[in-house]
Amino acid sequence: MDAVLGIILAAFFLLTVVTLLKSVRIVPQQRSDVIERLGKYKRTLSPGLNLLVPFVDAVRTKVDMREQVVSFPPQPVITSDNLVVSIDTVLYFKVVDPVRATYEISHFLQAIEQLTVTTLRNVIGSLDLERALTSRDQINKHLSSVLDETTGRWGIKVTRVEIKAIEPPPSIRDSMEKQMRAERERRATILNAEGHKQAQILTAEGEKQAAVLRADGDRQARILQAEGQAKAIRTVFDAIHQANPSQKVLAYQYLQSLPQIANGTANKVWILPTELTKALEGLGGALGGLANMVGDEPRHGGLDPVAVEREATEAAEAAAAEAERVTAEVRAAEAEVSGAADGQQGALPAPQPARLVN
């Protein structure tokens, strides 16, 4: 009898514990539990401690209220130019109404995946490959608007849709790489040509400016040189005009310049008078006669006429000697030329000396 009573007490204690466990429900933060009573929706438990009717109330679903991220597997999509591309998508969503997410659709995650695939095919099917690769923002916005409108009836809010990757076929990728490589080479060639063009332009401009500066410098130098020569000539002329040299001095300067004329490299033949002594005597007489000319005397100081005549005679004799030496060299050169011609032409006749007319 005592054993039966012990069993009954143990069963009652166990039932009491189970009842307490069934009546107390602790819900964590950011989660909602949907409660059904006898198979009918009763209420939604909020986070914290909640009491239930044991053996009457039951938890239907436990809904996570946090934003969730789902990455869908790659989906083959055909573009408007009949190319098959593989697209990976990432979906961000959150449950805003756990009751509707529980009772409006059976598997909302699978439904969102299929809706994303069909919408993506519709959007990509209206674009070619190039626009599909460069219009990701537009595709994302279109997918977000369509999914948000449809999933709103299910108590789900789609916050963001991202296209993770768009993979064209391998042959198309090779063609795109070749096209990109050709485009880069074209741009590089254009940049090199532009750089070479700019370099040539800058070089030409530099040479032009240098030529202008050189011409201007040459012009300035010539102007300064001409001004210097003009000043020198003016100075010499003024000095001669102020000194008022006599004809004797001019004749003396002429006799001194004769040796310098004879030493010139271009002077090959000299015609000298035969009666050089008479010529010198006539020249001396002329110099003596010039002394009697009116106004022939210099303005300042006086010169000895005998000394001047002597120096003039010595200068004339030196000039005559130099002229005879040059004439002898010319005759020797002519003789050599005549000997080289093997006697075909006779010796050149001696030049007839000119006579000085007094």
Short mmCIF file of C-alpha atoms in Angstrom, two decimals:
data_model
loop_
_atom_site.label_atom_id
_atom_site.label_comp_id
_atom_site.label_asym_id
_atom_site.label_seq_id
_atom_site.Cartn_x
_atom_site.Cartn_y
_atom_site.Cartn_z
CA MET A 1 0.00 0.00 0.00
CA ASP A 2 2.81 2.35 0.82
CA ALA A 3 4.50 1.55 -2.50
CA VAL A 4 1.39 2.47 -4.45
CA LEU A 5 1.06 5.71 -2.52
CA GLY A 6 4.70 6.53 -3.29
CA ILE A 7 4.19 5.94 -6.98
CA ILE A 8 1.13 8.20 -7.03
CA LEU A 9 2.99 10.97 -5.24
CA ALA A 10 5.91 10.72 -7.66
CA ALA A 11 3.58 10.85 -10.64
CA PHE A 12 1.81 13.89 -9.21
CA PHE A 13 5.11 15.63 -8.61
CA LEU A 14 6.27 14.88 -12.14
CA LEU A 15 2.98 16.17 -13.56
CA THR A 16 3.31 19.34 -11.55
CA VAL A 17 6.82 19.95 -12.84
CA VAL A 18 5.77 19.32 -16.44
CA THR A 19 2.80 21.65 -16.03
CA LEU A 20 5.00 24.40 -14.70
CA LEU A 21 7.42 23.95 -17.57
CA LYS A 22 4.57 24.07 -20.06
CA SER A 23 3.08 27.20 -18.54
CA VAL A 24 6.30 29.24 -18.41
CA ARG A 25 7.95 30.46 -21.68
CA ILE A 26 11.09 32.64 -21.90
CA VAL A 27 11.54 34.35 -25.29
CA PRO A 28 14.98 35.89 -26.12
CA GLN A 29 15.49 39.35 -27.61
CA GLN A 30 14.79 39.84 -31.36
CA ARG A 31 12.63 36.74 -31.55
CA SER A 32 8.87 36.24 -31.68
CA ASP A 33 6.99 33.02 -30.93
CA VAL A 34 3.63 32.39 -32.56
CA ILE A 35 1.24 30.67 -30.10
CA GLU A 36 -1.75 28.54 -31.10
CA ARG A 37 -4.50 27.40 -28.76
CA LEU A 38 -6.08 24.15 -29.80
CA GLY A 39 -4.76 24.65 -33.36
CA LYS A 40 -5.87 28.29 -33.72
CA TYR A 41 -3.70 31.36 -33.58
CA LYS A 42 -3.87 32.89 -30.14
CA ARG A 43 -1.10 35.45 -29.74
CA THR A 44 2.54 36.30 -30.35
CA LEU A 45 4.92 36.13 -27.45
CA SER A 46 7.18 39.13 -26.92
CA PRO A 47 10.76 38.83 -25.62
CA GLY A 48 10.93 38.05 -21.91
CA LEU A 49 8.91 35.83 -19.49
CA ASN A 50 5.52 34.65 -20.75
CA LEU A 51 2.87 32.35 -19.19
CA LEU A 52 0.92 29.80 -21.20
CA VAL A 53 -1.96 27.50 -20.54
CA PRO A 54 -0.36 24.10 -20.25
CA PHE A 55 -1.46 21.38 -22.63
CA VAL A 56 -3.69 23.93 -24.43
CA ASP A 57 -1.32 26.53 -25.84
CA ALA A 58 1.48 25.42 -28.17
CA VAL A 59 4.30 27.24 -30.02
CA ARG A 60 3.73 27.14 -33.79
CA THR A 61 6.93 28.87 -35.04
CA LYS A 62 9.85 30.76 -33.68
CA VAL A 63 10.54 33.75 -35.96
CA ASP A 64 13.91 35.55 -35.98
CA MET A 65 13.25 39.30 -36.23
CA ARG A 66 16.83 40.25 -37.12
CA GLU A 67 17.94 41.23 -40.66
CA GLN A 68 19.08 38.17 -42.50
CA VAL A 69 21.48 37.65 -45.40
CA VAL A 70 20.94 34.93 -47.96
CA SER A 71 23.31 34.16 -50.84
CA PHE A 72 21.63 32.36 -53.70
CA PRO A 73 23.58 29.96 -55.92
CA PRO A 74 24.59 31.09 -59.44
CA GLN A 75 21.69 31.21 -61.88
CA PRO A 76 22.02 30.96 -65.69
CA VAL A 77 20.39 33.95 -67.36
CA ILE A 78 20.05 34.73 -71.09
CA THR A 79 20.67 38.31 -72.21
CA SER A 80 18.96 40.08 -75.08
CA ASP A 81 21.91 39.30 -77.39
CA ASN A 82 21.46 35.53 -76.70
CA LEU A 83 24.39 35.08 -74.36
CA VAL A 84 24.14 32.87 -71.28
CA VAL A 85 25.63 34.48 -68.19
CA SER A 86 25.84 33.18 -64.63
CA ILE A 87 24.67 35.62 -61.95
CA ASP A 88 25.17 35.37 -58.18
CA THR A 89 22.84 37.41 -55.98
CA VAL A 90 22.83 38.36 -52.31
CA LEU A 91 19.54 39.19 -50.56
CA TYR A 92 19.07 41.21 -47.34
CA PHE A 93 15.63 40.95 -45.66
CA LYS A 94 13.92 41.01 -42.29
CA VAL A 95 10.54 39.76 -40.94
CA VAL A 96 8.30 42.61 -39.83
CA ASP A 97 5.14 40.59 -39.15
CA PRO A 98 5.74 37.07 -37.78
CA VAL A 99 2.08 36.09 -38.00
CA ARG A 100 1.78 36.83 -41.71
CA ALA A 101 5.18 35.29 -42.37
CA THR A 102 3.86 32.13 -40.68
CA TYR A 103 0.37 31.88 -42.12
CA GLU A 104 0.54 33.69 -45.49
CA ILE A 105 3.23 31.46 -47.01
CA SER A 106 4.66 28.13 -46.06
CA HIS A 107 8.40 28.64 -46.86
CA PHE A 108 9.05 32.33 -47.33
CA LEU A 109 12.79 31.92 -47.87
CA GLN A 110 12.30 29.53 -50.77
CA ALA A 111 9.60 31.79 -52.16
CA ILE A 112 11.96 34.80 -52.02
CA GLU A 113 14.67 32.83 -53.82
CA GLN A 114 12.41 31.79 -56.66
CA LEU A 115 10.96 35.29 -56.96
CA THR A 116 14.48 36.74 -57.14
CA VAL A 117 15.49 34.30 -59.90
CA THR A 118 12.43 34.99 -62.05
CA THR A 119 12.69 38.76 -61.61
CA LEU A 120 16.40 38.67 -62.40
CA ARG A 121 15.78 36.75 -65.62
CA ASN A 122 13.16 39.27 -66.69
CA VAL A 123 15.47 42.19 -66.02
CA ILE A 124 18.60 40.69 -67.60
CA GLY A 125 16.61 39.39 -70.57
CA SER A 126 15.86 42.99 -71.61
CA LEU A 127 19.55 44.02 -71.53
CA ASP A 128 22.54 43.08 -73.62
CA LEU A 129 25.77 41.86 -72.07
CA GLU A 130 27.51 45.22 -72.04
CA ARG A 131 24.58 46.99 -70.39
CA ALA A 132 24.14 44.14 -67.93
CA LEU A 133 27.77 44.48 -66.87
CA THR A 134 27.56 48.25 -66.46
CA SER A 135 24.03 48.60 -65.04
CA ARG A 136 24.25 46.81 -61.72
CA ASP A 137 22.78 49.69 -59.75
CA GLN A 138 19.71 49.80 -61.97
CA ILE A 139 19.27 46.03 -61.74
CA ASN A 140 19.58 46.15 -57.95
CA LYS A 141 17.01 48.92 -57.64
CA HIS A 142 14.58 47.12 -59.94
CA LEU A 143 14.95 43.84 -58.03
CA SER A 144 14.47 45.60 -54.69
CA SER A 145 11.29 47.34 -55.80
CA VAL A 146 9.74 44.16 -57.25
CA LEU A 147 10.66 41.95 -54.26
CA ASP A 148 9.58 44.54 -51.72
CA GLU A 149 6.21 44.90 -53.37
CA THR A 150 5.60 41.15 -53.50
CA THR A 151 7.03 40.14 -50.11
CA GLY A 152 5.17 42.92 -48.30
CA ARG A 153 2.06 40.68 -48.33
CA TRP A 154 4.09 38.04 -46.49
CA GLY A 155 5.18 40.33 -43.67
CA ILE A 156 8.77 40.46 -45.01
CA LYS A 157 10.77 43.59 -45.84
CA VAL A 158 13.50 43.25 -48.50
CA THR A 159 16.10 45.87 -47.57
CA ARG A 160 18.73 45.30 -50.22
CA VAL A 161 19.53 43.13 -53.24
CA GLU A 162 23.08 42.94 -54.58
CA ILE A 163 24.47 41.21 -57.65
CA LYS A 164 27.64 39.58 -56.45
CA ALA A 165 29.04 38.44 -59.79
CA ILE A 166 28.13 38.26 -63.47
CA GLU A 167 30.14 35.59 -65.25
CA PRO A 168 29.95 35.49 -69.08
CA PRO A 169 30.98 32.38 -71.03
CA PRO A 170 34.73 31.65 -71.35
CA SER A 171 34.77 32.52 -75.08
CA ILE A 172 33.12 35.86 -74.37
CA ARG A 173 35.61 36.55 -71.59
CA ASP A 174 38.50 35.90 -73.98
CA SER A 175 36.98 38.26 -76.54
CA MET A 176 36.43 40.91 -73.90
CA GLU A 177 40.01 40.60 -72.70
CA LYS A 178 41.31 40.97 -76.26
CA GLN A 179 39.07 43.96 -76.82
CA MET A 180 40.21 45.54 -73.56
CA ARG A 181 43.85 44.89 -74.43
CA ALA A 182 43.40 46.44 -77.87
CA GLU A 183 41.67 49.46 -76.35
CA ARG A 184 44.47 49.96 -73.85
CA GLU A 185 47.09 49.68 -76.58
CA ARG A 186 45.17 52.21 -78.66
CA ARG A 187 45.04 54.63 -75.75
CA ALA A 188 48.73 54.10 -75.06
CA THR A 189 49.55 54.79 -78.72
CA ILE A 190 47.44 57.92 -78.70
CA LEU A 191 49.09 59.14 -75.51
CA ASN A 192 52.56 58.46 -76.95
CA ALA A 193 51.65 60.31 -80.15
CA GLU A 194 50.28 63.24 -78.17
CA GLY A 195 53.42 63.35 -76.06
CA HIS A 196 55.66 63.21 -79.15
CA LYS A 197 53.58 65.95 -80.76
CA GLN A 198 53.81 68.19 -77.71
CA ALA A 199 57.56 67.53 -77.50
CA GLN A 200 58.07 68.50 -81.15
CA ILE A 201 55.95 71.61 -80.71
CA LEU A 202 57.89 72.66 -77.63
CA THR A 203 61.20 71.92 -79.38
CA ALA A 204 60.16 73.96 -82.44
CA GLU A 205 59.03 76.83 -80.25
CA GLY A 206 62.31 76.70 -78.34
CA GLU A 207 64.34 76.71 -81.57
CA LYS A 208 62.22 79.57 -82.90
CA GLN A 209 62.78 81.65 -79.78
CA ALA A 210 66.50 80.79 -79.80
CA ALA A 211 66.78 81.83 -83.47
CA VAL A 212 64.94 85.07 -82.75
CA LEU A 213 67.22 85.79 -79.81
CA ARG A 214 70.35 84.96 -81.83
CA ALA A 215 69.18 87.19 -84.70
CA ASP A 216 68.41 89.99 -82.28
CA GLY A 217 71.80 89.59 -80.64
CA ASP A 218 73.54 89.56 -84.03
CA ARG A 219 71.63 92.67 -85.05
CA GLN A 220 72.56 94.46 -81.85
CA ALA A 221 76.22 93.40 -82.27
CA ARG A 222 76.32 94.67 -85.85
CA ILE A 223 74.68 97.92 -84.85
CA LEU A 224 77.19 98.41 -82.06
CA GLN A 225 80.10 97.45 -84.37
CA ALA A 226 78.88 99.85 -87.06
CA GLU A 227 78.46 102.59 -84.46
CA GLY A 228 82.01 101.87 -83.21
CA GLN A 229 83.47 101.99 -86.73
CA ALA A 230 81.59 105.17 -87.50
CA LYS A 231 82.84 106.74 -84.28
CA ALA A 232 86.41 105.63 -85.06
CA ILE A 233 86.25 107.02 -88.60
CA ARG A 234 84.74 110.24 -87.29
CA THR A 235 87.47 110.51 -84.66
CA VAL A 236 90.26 109.89 -87.21
CA PHE A 237 88.73 112.33 -89.67
CA ASP A 238 88.37 115.00 -86.99
CA ALA A 239 91.98 114.44 -85.88
CA ILE A 240 93.27 114.73 -89.46
CA HIS A 241 91.12 117.77 -90.08
CA GLN A 242 92.31 119.47 -86.90
CA ALA A 243 96.02 118.58 -87.54
CA ASN A 244 95.91 119.91 -91.16
CA PRO A 245 98.77 117.65 -92.41
CA SER A 246 100.91 118.91 -95.30
CA GLN A 247 101.32 117.18 -98.63
CA LYS A 248 104.84 116.19 -97.63
CA VAL A 249 103.54 114.12 -94.72
CA LEU A 250 101.00 112.41 -96.99
CA ALA A 251 103.72 111.61 -99.53
CA TYR A 252 105.92 110.28 -96.75
CA GLN A 253 103.11 108.02 -95.50
CA TYR A 254 102.57 106.73 -99.04
CA LEU A 255 106.27 105.84 -99.39
CA GLN A 256 106.14 103.98 -96.04
CA SER A 257 103.15 101.93 -97.18
CA LEU A 258 104.87 100.67 -100.34
CA PRO A 259 106.79 97.83 -98.57
CA GLN A 260 103.57 96.67 -96.95
CA ILE A 261 101.85 96.60 -100.33
CA ALA A 262 104.74 94.60 -101.78
CA ASN A 263 104.49 92.03 -98.98
CA GLY A 264 100.87 91.17 -99.86
CA THR A 265 100.22 87.51 -100.80
CA ALA A 266 98.05 88.53 -103.76
CA ASN A 267 100.71 90.72 -105.37
CA LYS A 268 102.58 88.66 -107.94
CA VAL A 269 103.74 91.09 -110.66
CA TRP A 270 105.07 94.60 -110.25
CA ILE A 271 105.71 97.00 -113.13
CA LEU A 272 108.57 99.23 -112.16
CA PRO A 273 109.98 102.21 -114.07
CA THR A 274 113.37 101.72 -115.75
CA GLU A 275 114.76 104.99 -114.69
CA LEU A 276 114.09 104.52 -110.99
CA THR A 277 116.76 107.09 -110.03
CA LYS A 278 115.19 109.74 -112.20
CA ALA A 279 111.82 108.89 -110.79
CA LEU A 280 113.09 109.29 -107.25
CA GLU A 281 114.76 112.58 -108.20
CA GLY A 282 111.50 113.74 -109.74
CA LEU A 283 109.60 112.63 -106.65
CA GLY A 284 112.08 114.50 -104.45
CA GLY A 285 111.70 117.59 -106.60
CA ALA A 286 107.97 117.30 -106.32
CA LEU A 287 108.21 117.01 -102.58
CA GLY A 288 110.50 120.02 -102.53
CA GLY A 289 108.11 121.99 -104.65
CA LEU A 290 105.18 121.09 -102.43
CA ALA A 291 106.89 122.87 -99.58
CA ASN A 292 106.31 126.22 -101.34
CA MET A 293 102.55 125.71 -101.55
CA VAL A 294 100.42 128.13 -99.62
CA GLY A 295 98.70 126.69 -96.58
CA ASP A 296 100.66 123.43 -96.81
CA GLU A 297 102.41 123.86 -93.53
CA PRO A 298 100.93 122.16 -90.46
CA ARG A 299 99.30 124.28 -87.89
CA HIS A 300 101.42 123.18 -84.93
CA GLY A 301 105.21 122.74 -84.85
CA GLY A 302 107.71 122.54 -87.74
CA LEU A 303 109.63 119.78 -89.57
CA ASP A 304 113.07 119.75 -91.22
CA PRO A 305 112.47 119.47 -95.02
CA VAL A 306 115.91 117.87 -95.53
CA ALA A 307 115.15 115.14 -92.99
CA VAL A 308 111.75 114.50 -94.52
CA GLU A 309 113.24 114.25 -98.01
CA ARG A 310 115.95 111.91 -96.78
CA GLU A 311 113.42 109.61 -95.07
CA ALA A 312 111.22 109.67 -98.16
CA THR A 313 114.21 108.73 -100.36
CA GLU A 314 115.13 105.85 -98.04
CA ALA A 315 111.52 104.61 -98.02
CA ALA A 316 111.38 104.78 -101.82
CA GLU A 317 114.65 102.84 -102.15
CA ALA A 318 113.37 100.17 -99.73
CA ALA A 319 110.15 99.88 -101.71
CA ALA A 320 112.12 99.60 -104.98
CA ALA A 321 114.33 96.87 -103.51
CA GLU A 322 111.31 94.90 -102.32
CA ALA A 323 109.67 95.31 -105.70
CA GLU A 324 112.84 94.02 -107.49
CA ARG A 325 112.90 90.98 -105.18
CA VAL A 326 109.26 90.20 -105.92
CA THR A 327 109.91 90.63 -109.68
CA ALA A 328 112.84 88.22 -109.48
CA GLU A 329 110.67 85.62 -107.73
CA VAL A 330 107.99 86.02 -110.39
CA ARG A 331 110.51 85.50 -113.19
CA ALA A 332 111.92 82.41 -111.49
CA ALA A 333 108.43 80.98 -111.16
CA GLU A 334 107.75 81.66 -114.84
CA ALA A 335 110.97 79.95 -115.82
CA GLU A 336 110.02 76.84 -113.86
CA VAL A 337 106.61 76.81 -115.51
CA SER A 338 108.22 77.12 -118.96
CA GLY A 339 110.63 74.22 -118.23
CA ALA A 340 107.72 72.00 -117.07
CA ALA A 341 105.94 72.61 -120.38
CA ASP A 342 108.88 70.81 -122.25
CA GLY A 343 109.80 73.82 -124.33
CA GLN A 344 106.44 73.93 -126.15
CA GLN A 345 106.22 77.61 -125.47
CA GLY A 346 109.01 80.11 -125.51
CA ALA A 347 110.21 82.01 -122.58
CA LEU A 348 108.03 84.85 -121.60
CA PRO A 349 109.46 88.18 -122.73
CA ALA A 350 110.53 90.51 -120.02
CA PRO A 351 107.93 93.07 -119.28
CA GLN A 352 108.63 96.42 -120.76
CA PRO A 353 109.16 98.84 -117.99
CA ALA A 354 106.98 101.84 -117.93
CA ARG A 355 108.41 105.23 -118.02
CA LEU A 356 107.61 107.84 -115.47
CA VAL A 357 106.31 110.97 -117.03
CA ASN A 358 107.47 114.03 -115.18
#
